[in-house]
JSON list of C-alpha atoms in Angstrom, two decimals:
[
{"chain": "Z", "resi": 1, "resn": "LEU", "atom": "CA", "xyz": [1.54, -31.10, 25.00]},
{"chain": "Z", "resi": 2, "resn": "ALA", "atom": "CA", "xyz": [4.81, -31.83, 23.52]},
{"chain": "Z", "resi": 3, "resn": "ALA", "atom": "CA", "xyz": [3.83, -30.69, 20.36]},
{"chain": "Z", "resi": 4, "resn": "LEU", "atom": "CA", "xyz": [2.46, -27.64, 21.56]},
{"chain": "Z", "resi": 5, "resn": "GLY", "atom": "CA", "xyz": [5.44, -26.88, 23.42]},
{"chain": "Z", "resi": 6, "resn": "ALA", "atom": "CA", "xyz": [7.27, -27.50, 19.79]},
{"chain": "Z", "resi": 7, "resn": "ALA", "atom": "CA", "xyz": [5.59, -24.98, 18.07]},
{"chain": "Z", "resi": 8, "resn": "MET", "atom": "CA", "xyz": [5.97, -22.24, 20.56]},
{"chain": "Z", "resi": 9, "resn": "LEU", "atom": "CA", "xyz": [9.77, -23.06, 20.70]},
{"chain": "Z", "resi": 10, "resn": "ARG", "atom": "CA", "xyz": [9.24, -22.58, 16.63]},
{"chain": "Z", "resi": 11, "resn": "ARG", "atom": "CA", "xyz": [7.54, -19.15, 16.79]},
{"chain": "Z", "resi": 12, "resn": "SER", "atom": "CA", "xyz": [9.92, -18.23, 19.35]},
{"chain": "Z", "resi": 13, "resn": "LEU", "atom": "CA", "xyz": [13.01, -19.03, 17.68]},
{"chain": "Z", "resi": 14, "resn": "TRP", "atom": "CA", "xyz": [11.10, -17.69, 14.48]},
{"chain": "Z", "resi": 15, "resn": "LEU", "atom": "CA", "xyz": [10.20, -14.06, 16.49]},
{"chain": "Z", "resi": 16, "resn": "CYS", "atom": "CA", "xyz": [13.95, -13.64, 17.44]},
{"chain": "Z", "resi": 17, "resn": "LEU", "atom": "CA", "xyz": [15.09, -14.12, 13.93]},
{"chain": "Z", "resi": 18, "resn": "CYS", "atom": "CA", "xyz": [12.68, -11.13, 13.14]},
{"chain": "Z", "resi": 19, "resn": "LEU", "atom": "CA", "xyz": [13.69, -9.00, 15.78]},
{"chain": "Z", "resi": 20, "resn": "CYS", "atom": "CA", "xyz": [17.66, -9.83, 14.64]},
{"chain": "Z", "resi": 21, "resn": "SER", "atom": "CA", "xyz": [16.73, -8.37, 10.98]},
{"chain": "Z", "resi": 22, "resn": "CYS", "atom": "CA", "xyz": [16.70, -4.92, 9.45]},
{"chain": "Z", "resi": 23, "resn": "PRO", "atom": "CA", "xyz": [13.70, -4.34, 7.62]},
{"chain": "Z", "resi": 24, "resn": "ALA", "atom": "CA", "xyz": [15.31, -1.64, 5.79]},
{"chain": "Z", "resi": 25, "resn": "ARG", "atom": "CA", "xyz": [17.24, -3.84, 4.05]},
{"chain": "Z", "resi": 26, "resn": "GLY", "atom": "CA", "xyz": [14.32, -5.99, 2.94]},
{"chain": "Z", "resi": 27, "resn": "LEU", "atom": "CA", "xyz": [13.95, -9.45, 3.86]},
{"chain": "Z", "resi": 28, "resn": "ARG", "atom": "CA", "xyz": [15.81, -12.07, 3.23]},
{"chain": "Z", "resi": 29, "resn": "ILE", "atom": "CA", "xyz": [14.39, -16.00, 2.79]},
{"chain": "Z", "resi": 30, "resn": "HIS", "atom": "CA", "xyz": [13.48, -17.51, 6.01]},
{"chain": "Z", "resi": 31, "resn": "GLU", "atom": "CA", "xyz": [12.48, -14.26, 7.65]},
{"chain": "Z", "resi": 32, "resn": "TYR", "atom": "CA", "xyz": [9.30, -13.13, 8.82]},
{"chain": "Z", "resi": 33, "resn": "LEU", "atom": "CA", "xyz": [7.26, -10.04, 8.04]},
{"chain": "Z", "resi": 34, "resn": "TYR", "atom": "CA", "xyz": [4.58, -8.50, 10.29]},
{"chain": "Z", "resi": 35, "resn": "PHE", "atom": "CA", "xyz": [1.41, -6.83, 9.31]},
{"chain": "Z", "resi": 36, "resn": "GLN", "atom": "CA", "xyz": [-1.29, -5.55, 11.57]},
{"chain": "Z", "resi": 37, "resn": "VAL", "atom": "CA", "xyz": [-5.01, -5.28, 10.17]},
{"chain": "Z", "resi": 38, "resn": "LEU", "atom": "CA", "xyz": [-6.36, -1.72, 11.04]},
{"chain": "Z", "resi": 39, "resn": "SER", "atom": "CA", "xyz": [-10.03, -2.39, 9.79]},
{"chain": "Z", "resi": 40, "resn": "PRO", "atom": "CA", "xyz": [-12.36, -4.17, 10.78]},
{"chain": "Z", "resi": 41, "resn": "GLY", "atom": "CA", "xyz": [-11.59, -4.02, 14.42]},
{"chain": "Z", "resi": 42, "resn": "ASP", "atom": "CA", "xyz": [-12.66, -7.52, 15.48]},
{"chain": "Z", "resi": 43, "resn": "ILE", "atom": "CA", "xyz": [-9.67, -8.90, 13.69]},
{"chain": "Z", "resi": 44, "resn": "ARG", "atom": "CA", "xyz": [-7.22, -5.68, 14.97]},
{"chain": "Z", "resi": 45, "resn": "TYR", "atom": "CA", "xyz": [-4.28, -8.10, 15.26]},
{"chain": "Z", "resi": 46, "resn": "ILE", "atom": "CA", "xyz": [-0.69, -8.48, 14.22]},
{"chain": "Z", "resi": 47, "resn": "PHE", "atom": "CA", "xyz": [-0.36, -11.47, 11.68]},
{"chain": "Z", "resi": 48, "resn": "THR", "atom": "CA", "xyz": [2.94, -13.03, 10.42]},
{"chain": "Z", "resi": 49, "resn": "ALA", "atom": "CA", "xyz": [3.82, -14.16, 6.89]},
{"chain": "Z", "resi": 50, "resn": "THR", "atom": "CA", "xyz": [6.75, -15.29, 5.32]},
{"chain": "Z", "resi": 51, "resn": "PRO", "atom": "CA", "xyz": [8.18, -14.08, 1.90]},
{"chain": "Z", "resi": 52, "resn": "ALA", "atom": "CA", "xyz": [8.90, -16.17, -1.42]},
{"chain": "Z", "resi": 53, "resn": "LYS", "atom": "CA", "xyz": [11.60, -18.23, -1.50]},
{"chain": "Z", "resi": 54, "resn": "ASP", "atom": "CA", "xyz": [12.77, -17.43, -4.88]},
{"chain": "Z", "resi": 55, "resn": "PHE", "atom": "CA", "xyz": [10.57, -14.89, -6.52]},
{"chain": "Z", "resi": 56, "resn": "GLY", "atom": "CA", "xyz": [9.34, -11.66, -6.02]},
{"chain": "Z", "resi": 57, "resn": "GLY", "atom": "CA", "xyz": [10.12, -8.57, -5.05]},
{"chain": "Z", "resi": 58, "resn": "VAL", "atom": "CA", "xyz": [10.97, -6.89, -1.38]},
{"chain": "Z", "resi": 59, "resn": "PHE", "atom": "CA", "xyz": [9.10, -4.27, 1.15]},
{"chain": "Z", "resi": 60, "resn": "ASN", "atom": "CA", "xyz": [11.10, -1.38, 0.61]},
{"chain": "Z", "resi": 61, "resn": "THR", "atom": "CA", "xyz": [8.07, 0.54, 1.58]},
{"chain": "Z", "resi": 62, "resn": "ARG", "atom": "CA", "xyz": [6.28, 0.98, 4.82]},
{"chain": "Z", "resi": 63, "resn": "TYR", "atom": "CA", "xyz": [2.36, 1.32, 4.11]},
{"chain": "Z", "resi": 64, "resn": "ASP", "atom": "CA", "xyz": [0.70, 2.63, 7.07]},
{"chain": "Z", "resi": 65, "resn": "GLN", "atom": "CA", "xyz": [-2.93, 2.29, 5.69]},
{"chain": "Z", "resi": 66, "resn": "ILE", "atom": "CA", "xyz": [-3.35, 0.13, 2.44]},
{"chain": "Z", "resi": 67, "resn": "HIS", "atom": "CA", "xyz": [-6.27, -1.98, 1.29]},
{"chain": "Z", "resi": 68, "resn": "LEU", "atom": "CA", "xyz": [-5.95, -5.83, 1.75]},
{"chain": "Z", "resi": 69, "resn": "VAL", "atom": "CA", "xyz": [-8.28, -7.14, -0.87]},
{"chain": "Z", "resi": 70, "resn": "PRO", "atom": "CA", "xyz": [-9.70, -10.70, -1.06]},
{"chain": "Z", "resi": 71, "resn": "ALA", "atom": "CA", "xyz": [-9.18, -11.57, -5.17]},
{"chain": "Z", "resi": 72, "resn": "ASP", "atom": "CA", "xyz": [-12.30, -12.89, -6.63]},
{"chain": "Z", "resi": 73, "resn": "PRO", "atom": "CA", "xyz": [-11.80, -15.30, -7.53]},
{"chain": "Z", "resi": 74, "resn": "PRO", "atom": "CA", "xyz": [-9.86, -16.59, -4.50]},
{"chain": "Z", "resi": 75, "resn": "GLU", "atom": "CA", "xyz": [-7.24, -18.69, -6.11]},
{"chain": "Z", "resi": 76, "resn": "ALA", "atom": "CA", "xyz": [-6.66, -15.61, -8.53]},
{"chain": "Z", "resi": 77, "resn": "CYS", "atom": "CA", "xyz": [-4.93, -18.14, -11.06]},
{"chain": "Z", "resi": 78, "resn": "ARG", "atom": "CA", "xyz": [-6.90, -16.37, -14.22]},
{"chain": "Z", "resi": 79, "resn": "GLU", "atom": "CA", "xyz": [-8.14, -12.62, -14.90]},
{"chain": "Z", "resi": 80, "resn": "LEU", "atom": "CA", "xyz": [-9.86, -11.11, -11.57]},
{"chain": "Z", "resi": 81, "resn": "ASN", "atom": "CA", "xyz": [-13.33, -10.31, -11.52]},
{"chain": "Z", "resi": 82, "resn": "ASN", "atom": "CA", "xyz": [-12.26, -7.38, -8.79]},
{"chain": "Z", "resi": 83, "resn": "GLY", "atom": "CA", "xyz": [-9.09, -6.42, -10.49]},
{"chain": "Z", "resi": 84, "resn": "VAL", "atom": "CA", "xyz": [-9.67, -2.75, -10.49]},
{"chain": "Z", "resi": 85, "resn": "PHE", "atom": "CA", "xyz": [-10.21, -2.65, -6.50]},
{"chain": "Z", "resi": 86, "resn": "ILE", "atom": "CA", "xyz": [-6.54, -4.45, -6.57]},
{"chain": "Z", "resi": 87, "resn": "GLN", "atom": "CA", "xyz": [-4.85, -1.81, -8.29]},
{"chain": "Z", "resi": 88, "resn": "ASP", "atom": "CA", "xyz": [-2.28, 0.16, -5.71]},
{"chain": "Z", "resi": 89, "resn": "GLN", "atom": "CA", "xyz": [-3.50, -2.15, -3.32]},
{"chain": "Z", "resi": 90, "resn": "ILE", "atom": "CA", "xyz": [-2.66, -5.47, -1.51]},
{"chain": "Z", "resi": 91, "resn": "ALA", "atom": "CA", "xyz": [-4.57, -8.86, -2.67]},
{"chain": "Z", "resi": 92, "resn": "LEU", "atom": "CA", "xyz": [-5.31, -11.43, -0.29]},
{"chain": "Z", "resi": 93, "resn": "VAL", "atom": "CA", "xyz": [-5.36, -14.91, -2.47]},
{"chain": "Z", "resi": 94, "resn": "GLU", "atom": "CA", "xyz": [-6.12, -17.86, -1.73]},
{"chain": "Z", "resi": 95, "resn": "ARG", "atom": "CA", "xyz": [-3.44, -21.49, -2.58]},
{"chain": "Z", "resi": 96, "resn": "GLY", "atom": "CA", "xyz": [-4.64, -23.78, -4.55]},
{"chain": "Z", "resi": 97, "resn": "GLY", "atom": "CA", "xyz": [-5.25, -24.01, -8.44]},
{"chain": "Z", "resi": 98, "resn": "CYS", "atom": "CA", "xyz": [-2.04, -22.94, -9.70]},
{"chain": "Z", "resi": 99, "resn": "SER", "atom": "CA", "xyz": [1.26, -21.92, -8.69]},
{"chain": "Z", "resi": 100, "resn": "PHE", "atom": "CA", "xyz": [2.43, -19.44, -6.45]},
{"chain": "Z", "resi": 101, "resn": "LEU", "atom": "CA", "xyz": [4.40, -17.75, -8.95]},
{"chain": "Z", "resi": 102, "resn": "SER", "atom": "CA", "xyz": [1.32, -17.52, -11.61]},
{"chain": "Z", "resi": 103, "resn": "LYS", "atom": "CA", "xyz": [-0.84, -15.93, -8.46]},
{"chain": "Z", "resi": 104, "resn": "THR", "atom": "CA", "xyz": [1.92, -13.17, -7.97]},
{"chain": "Z", "resi": 105, "resn": "ARG", "atom": "CA", "xyz": [1.67, -12.74, -11.43]},
{"chain": "Z", "resi": 106, "resn": "VAL", "atom": "CA", "xyz": [-2.11, -12.14, -11.84]},
{"chain": "Z", "resi": 107, "resn": "ILE", "atom": "CA", "xyz": [-1.98, -9.90, -9.06]},
{"chain": "Z", "resi": 108, "resn": "GLN", "atom": "CA", "xyz": [1.05, -8.06, -10.24]},
{"chain": "Z", "resi": 109, "resn": "GLU", "atom": "CA", "xyz": [-0.85, -7.87, -14.10]},
{"chain": "Z", "resi": 110, "resn": "HIS", "atom": "CA", "xyz": [-3.56, -6.24, -12.27]},
{"chain": "Z", "resi": 111, "resn": "GLY", "atom": "CA", "xyz": [-1.38, -3.14, -10.46]},
{"chain": "Z", "resi": 112, "resn": "GLY", "atom": "CA", "xyz": [-1.04, -4.79, -7.11]},
{"chain": "Z", "resi": 113, "resn": "ARG", "atom": "CA", "xyz": [1.57, -4.05, -4.91]},
{"chain": "Z", "resi": 114, "resn": "ALA", "atom": "CA", "xyz": [1.81, -7.15, -3.35]},
{"chain": "Z", "resi": 115, "resn": "VAL", "atom": "CA", "xyz": [0.07, -10.63, -2.63]},
{"chain": "Z", "resi": 116, "resn": "ILE", "atom": "CA", "xyz": [-0.60, -12.61, 0.70]},
{"chain": "Z", "resi": 117, "resn": "ILE", "atom": "CA", "xyz": [-1.39, -16.37, -0.05]},
{"chain": "Z", "resi": 118, "resn": "ALA", "atom": "CA", "xyz": [-2.97, -17.88, 2.69]},
{"chain": "Z", "resi": 119, "resn": "ASP", "atom": "CA", "xyz": [-3.10, -21.70, 2.68]},
{"chain": "Z", "resi": 120, "resn": "ASN", "atom": "CA", "xyz": [-6.69, -23.21, 1.88]},
{"chain": "Z", "resi": 121, "resn": "ALA", "atom": "CA", "xyz": [-6.00, -25.38, 4.53]},
{"chain": "Z", "resi": 122, "resn": "TYR", "atom": "CA", "xyz": [-8.42, -23.31, 7.19]},
{"chain": "Z", "resi": 123, "resn": "ASP", "atom": "CA", "xyz": [-7.10, -25.48, 10.52]},
{"chain": "Z", "resi": 124, "resn": "ASN", "atom": "CA", "xyz": [-3.14, -24.07, 9.39]},
{"chain": "Z", "resi": 125, "resn": "ASP", "atom": "CA", "xyz": [-2.21, -22.22, 12.38]},
{"chain": "Z", "resi": 126, "resn": "SER", "atom": "CA", "xyz": [1.55, -23.37, 12.63]},
{"chain": "Z", "resi": 127, "resn": "PHE", "atom": "CA", "xyz": [2.87, -24.80, 9.57]},
{"chain": "Z", "resi": 128, "resn": "TYR", "atom": "CA", "xyz": [4.28, -22.32, 7.06]},
{"chain": "Z", "resi": 129, "resn": "ILE", "atom": "CA", "xyz": [4.61, -23.15, 3.05]},
{"chain": "Z", "resi": 130, "resn": "GLU", "atom": "CA", "xyz": [7.88, -22.71, 1.33]},
{"chain": "Z", "resi": 131, "resn": "MET", "atom": "CA", "xyz": [6.45, -20.63, -1.83]},
{"chain": "Z", "resi": 132, "resn": "ILE", "atom": "CA", "xyz": [9.22, -21.29, -4.73]},
{"chain": "Z", "resi": 133, "resn": "GLN", "atom": "CA", "xyz": [9.30, -20.18, -8.37]},
{"chain": "Z", "resi": 134, "resn": "ASP", "atom": "CA", "xyz": [8.05, -22.96, -11.15]},
{"chain": "Z", "resi": 135, "resn": "SER", "atom": "CA", "xyz": [9.58, -24.31, -13.76]},
{"chain": "Z", "resi": 136, "resn": "THR", "atom": "CA", "xyz": [8.52, -21.38, -16.40]},
{"chain": "Z", "resi": 137, "resn": "ARG", "atom": "CA", "xyz": [11.21, -19.30, -15.73]},
{"chain": "Z", "resi": 138, "resn": "ARG", "atom": "CA", "xyz": [8.97, -16.40, -15.35]},
{"chain": "Z", "resi": 139, "resn": "THR", "atom": "CA", "xyz": [9.41, -13.30, -12.46]},
{"chain": "Z", "resi": 140, "resn": "ALA", "atom": "CA", "xyz": [7.40, -11.26, -10.77]},
{"chain": "Z", "resi": 141, "resn": "ASP", "atom": "CA", "xyz": [8.38, -8.26, -9.12]},
{"chain": "Z", "resi": 142, "resn": "ILE", "atom": "CA", "xyz": [6.11, -7.71, -6.29]},
{"chain": "Z", "resi": 143, "resn": "PRO", "atom": "CA", "xyz": [6.46, -9.19, -2.89]},
{"chain": "Z", "resi": 144, "resn": "ALA", "atom": "CA", "xyz": [4.83, -12.26, -2.15]},
{"chain": "Z", "resi": 145, "resn": "LEU", "atom": "CA", "xyz": [4.16, -13.39, 1.22]},
{"chain": "Z", "resi": 146, "resn": "PHE", "atom": "CA", "xyz": [2.60, -16.58, 2.63]},
{"chain": "Z", "resi": 147, "resn": "LEU", "atom": "CA", "xyz": [0.05, -16.66, 5.60]},
{"chain": "Z", "resi": 148, "resn": "LEU", "atom": "CA", "xyz": [-0.99, -19.36, 7.86]},
{"chain": "Z", "resi": 149, "resn": "GLY", "atom": "CA", "xyz": [-4.63, -20.65, 6.53]},
{"chain": "Z", "resi": 150, "resn": "ARG", "atom": "CA", "xyz": [-6.67, -20.02, 9.65]},
{"chain": "Z", "resi": 151, "resn": "ASP", "atom": "CA", "xyz": [-5.19, -16.15, 9.32]},
{"chain": "Z", "resi": 152, "resn": "GLY", "atom": "CA", "xyz": [-6.61, -16.02, 6.04]},
{"chain": "Z", "resi": 153, "resn": "TYR", "atom": "CA", "xyz": [-10.16, -17.76, 6.82]},
{"chain": "Z", "resi": 154, "resn": "MET", "atom": "CA", "xyz": [-10.51, -15.44, 9.65]},
{"chain": "Z", "resi": 155, "resn": "ILE", "atom": "CA", "xyz": [-9.65, -12.16, 7.95]},
{"chain": "Z", "resi": 156, "resn": "ARG", "atom": "CA", "xyz": [-12.06, -13.27, 5.02]},
{"chain": "Z", "resi": 157, "resn": "ARG", "atom": "CA", "xyz": [-14.92, -14.22, 7.36]},
{"chain": "Z", "resi": 158, "resn": "SER", "atom": "CA", "xyz": [-14.85, -11.37, 9.47]},
{"chain": "Z", "resi": 159, "resn": "LEU", "atom": "CA", "xyz": [-14.89, -9.07, 6.14]},
{"chain": "Z", "resi": 160, "resn": "GLU", "atom": "CA", "xyz": [-17.92, -11.62, 5.19]},
{"chain": "Z", "resi": 161, "resn": "GLN", "atom": "CA", "xyz": [-19.46, -10.85, 8.00]},
{"chain": "Z", "resi": 162, "resn": "HIS", "atom": "CA", "xyz": [-19.33, -7.14, 7.93]},
{"chain": "Z", "resi": 163, "resn": "GLY", "atom": "CA", "xyz": [-20.19, -6.94, 4.53]},
{"chain": "Z", "resi": 164, "resn": "LEU", "atom": "CA", "xyz": [-16.73, -5.34, 3.57]},
{"chain": "Z", "resi": 165, "resn": "PRO", "atom": "CA", "xyz": [-14.73, -5.43, 0.30]},
{"chain": "Z", "resi": 166, "resn": "TRP", "atom": "CA", "xyz": [-11.41, -5.33, 2.13]},
{"chain": "Z", "resi": 167, "resn": "ALA", "atom": "CA", "xyz": [-9.18, -4.77, 5.40]},
{"chain": "Z", "resi": 168, "resn": "VAL", "atom": "CA", "xyz": [-7.26, -1.62, 5.89]},
{"chain": "Z", "resi": 169, "resn": "ILE", "atom": "CA", "xyz": [-3.75, -2.83, 7.06]},
{"chain": "Z", "resi": 170, "resn": "SER", "atom": "CA", "xyz": [-0.29, -1.39, 8.12]},
{"chain": "Z", "resi": 171, "resn": "ILE", "atom": "CA", "xyz": [2.51, -3.51, 6.47]},
{"chain": "Z", "resi": 172, "resn": "PRO", "atom": "CA", "xyz": [5.37, -4.10, 7.60]},
{"chain": "Z", "resi": 173, "resn": "VAL", "atom": "CA", "xyz": [5.05, -3.45, 11.09]},
{"chain": "Z", "resi": 174, "resn": "ASN", "atom": "CA", "xyz": [8.22, -3.45, 13.16]},
{"chain": "Z", "resi": 175, "resn": "VAL", "atom": "CA", "xyz": [7.35, -5.50, 16.03]},
{"chain": "Z", "resi": 176, "resn": "THR", "atom": "CA", "xyz": [10.27, -4.66, 18.00]},
{"chain": "Z", "resi": 177, "resn": "SER", "atom": "CA", "xyz": [9.00, -1.18, 18.42]},
{"chain": "Z", "resi": 178, "resn": "ILE", "atom": "CA", "xyz": [5.94, -2.44, 20.22]},
{"chain": "Z", "resi": 179, "resn": "PRO", "atom": "CA", "xyz": [5.79, -3.36, 23.82]},
{"chain": "Z", "resi": 180, "resn": "THR", "atom": "CA", "xyz": [5.10, -6.95, 24.43]},
{"chain": "Z", "resi": 181, "resn": "TYR", "atom": "CA", "xyz": [1.94, -6.17, 26.81]},
{"chain": "Z", "resi": 182, "resn": "GLU", "atom": "CA", "xyz": [0.67, -4.16, 23.70]},
{"chain": "Z", "resi": 183, "resn": "MET", "atom": "CA", "xyz": [1.00, -6.68, 21.01]},
{"chain": "Z", "resi": 184, "resn": "MET", "atom": "CA", "xyz": [-2.36, -7.73, 19.58]},
{"chain": "Z", "resi": 185, "resn": "GLN", "atom": "CA", "xyz": [-1.73, -11.03, 18.09]},
{"chain": "Z", "resi": 186, "resn": "PRO", "atom": "CA", "xyz": [-4.65, -13.59, 16.94]},
{"chain": "Z", "resi": 187, "resn": "PRO", "atom": "CA", "xyz": [-5.91, -15.63, 19.79]},
{"chain": "Z", "resi": 188, "resn": "TRP", "atom": "CA", "xyz": [-6.05, -18.74, 17.82]},
{"chain": "Z", "resi": 189, "resn": "THR", "atom": "CA", "xyz": [-2.33, -18.63, 17.07]},
{"chain": "Z", "resi": 190, "resn": "PHE", "atom": "CA", "xyz": [0.57, -19.66, 19.46]},
{"chain": "Z", "resi": 191, "resn": "TRP", "atom": "CA", "xyz": [3.63, -16.92, 18.91]}
]
């Protein structure tokens, strides 16, 4: 019970940090970004992601409807089989196999606007990983975000159940403009 209370307190503090930030300036380290799945409807929730610590771009543009395309292969450590669908969209990638920066560069090379890297620990519903630069001195220009494993798993599972190649999302979402009673958060995650 104490661990649950601590997790809820951390989430509350993170939410406070987000509410005090100004999205027009872009995200800074240790800030959180929200996105909403618009379709499929069974996962029409607002999700929390964290930006990479020291590589990648920032969201200076709001996308009201953009595709979130699961990468094939999921770890995106090499050429993508569905790279044509990633172009001008956002890729959903799974952690593991290569560095966060390598994954971001693969998505960038396929013309993706951003990458959301979900933890490969599917039961992770509260621990954010700090994505850092690898030792190669390479760079990436597109935003890279980290997503909890449970959230990434549930998005991919819904797409598979519906036979869909992608989700439609809105990103970033300004949670300060949404009344608390209308905040649709994933039922498996504590805020």
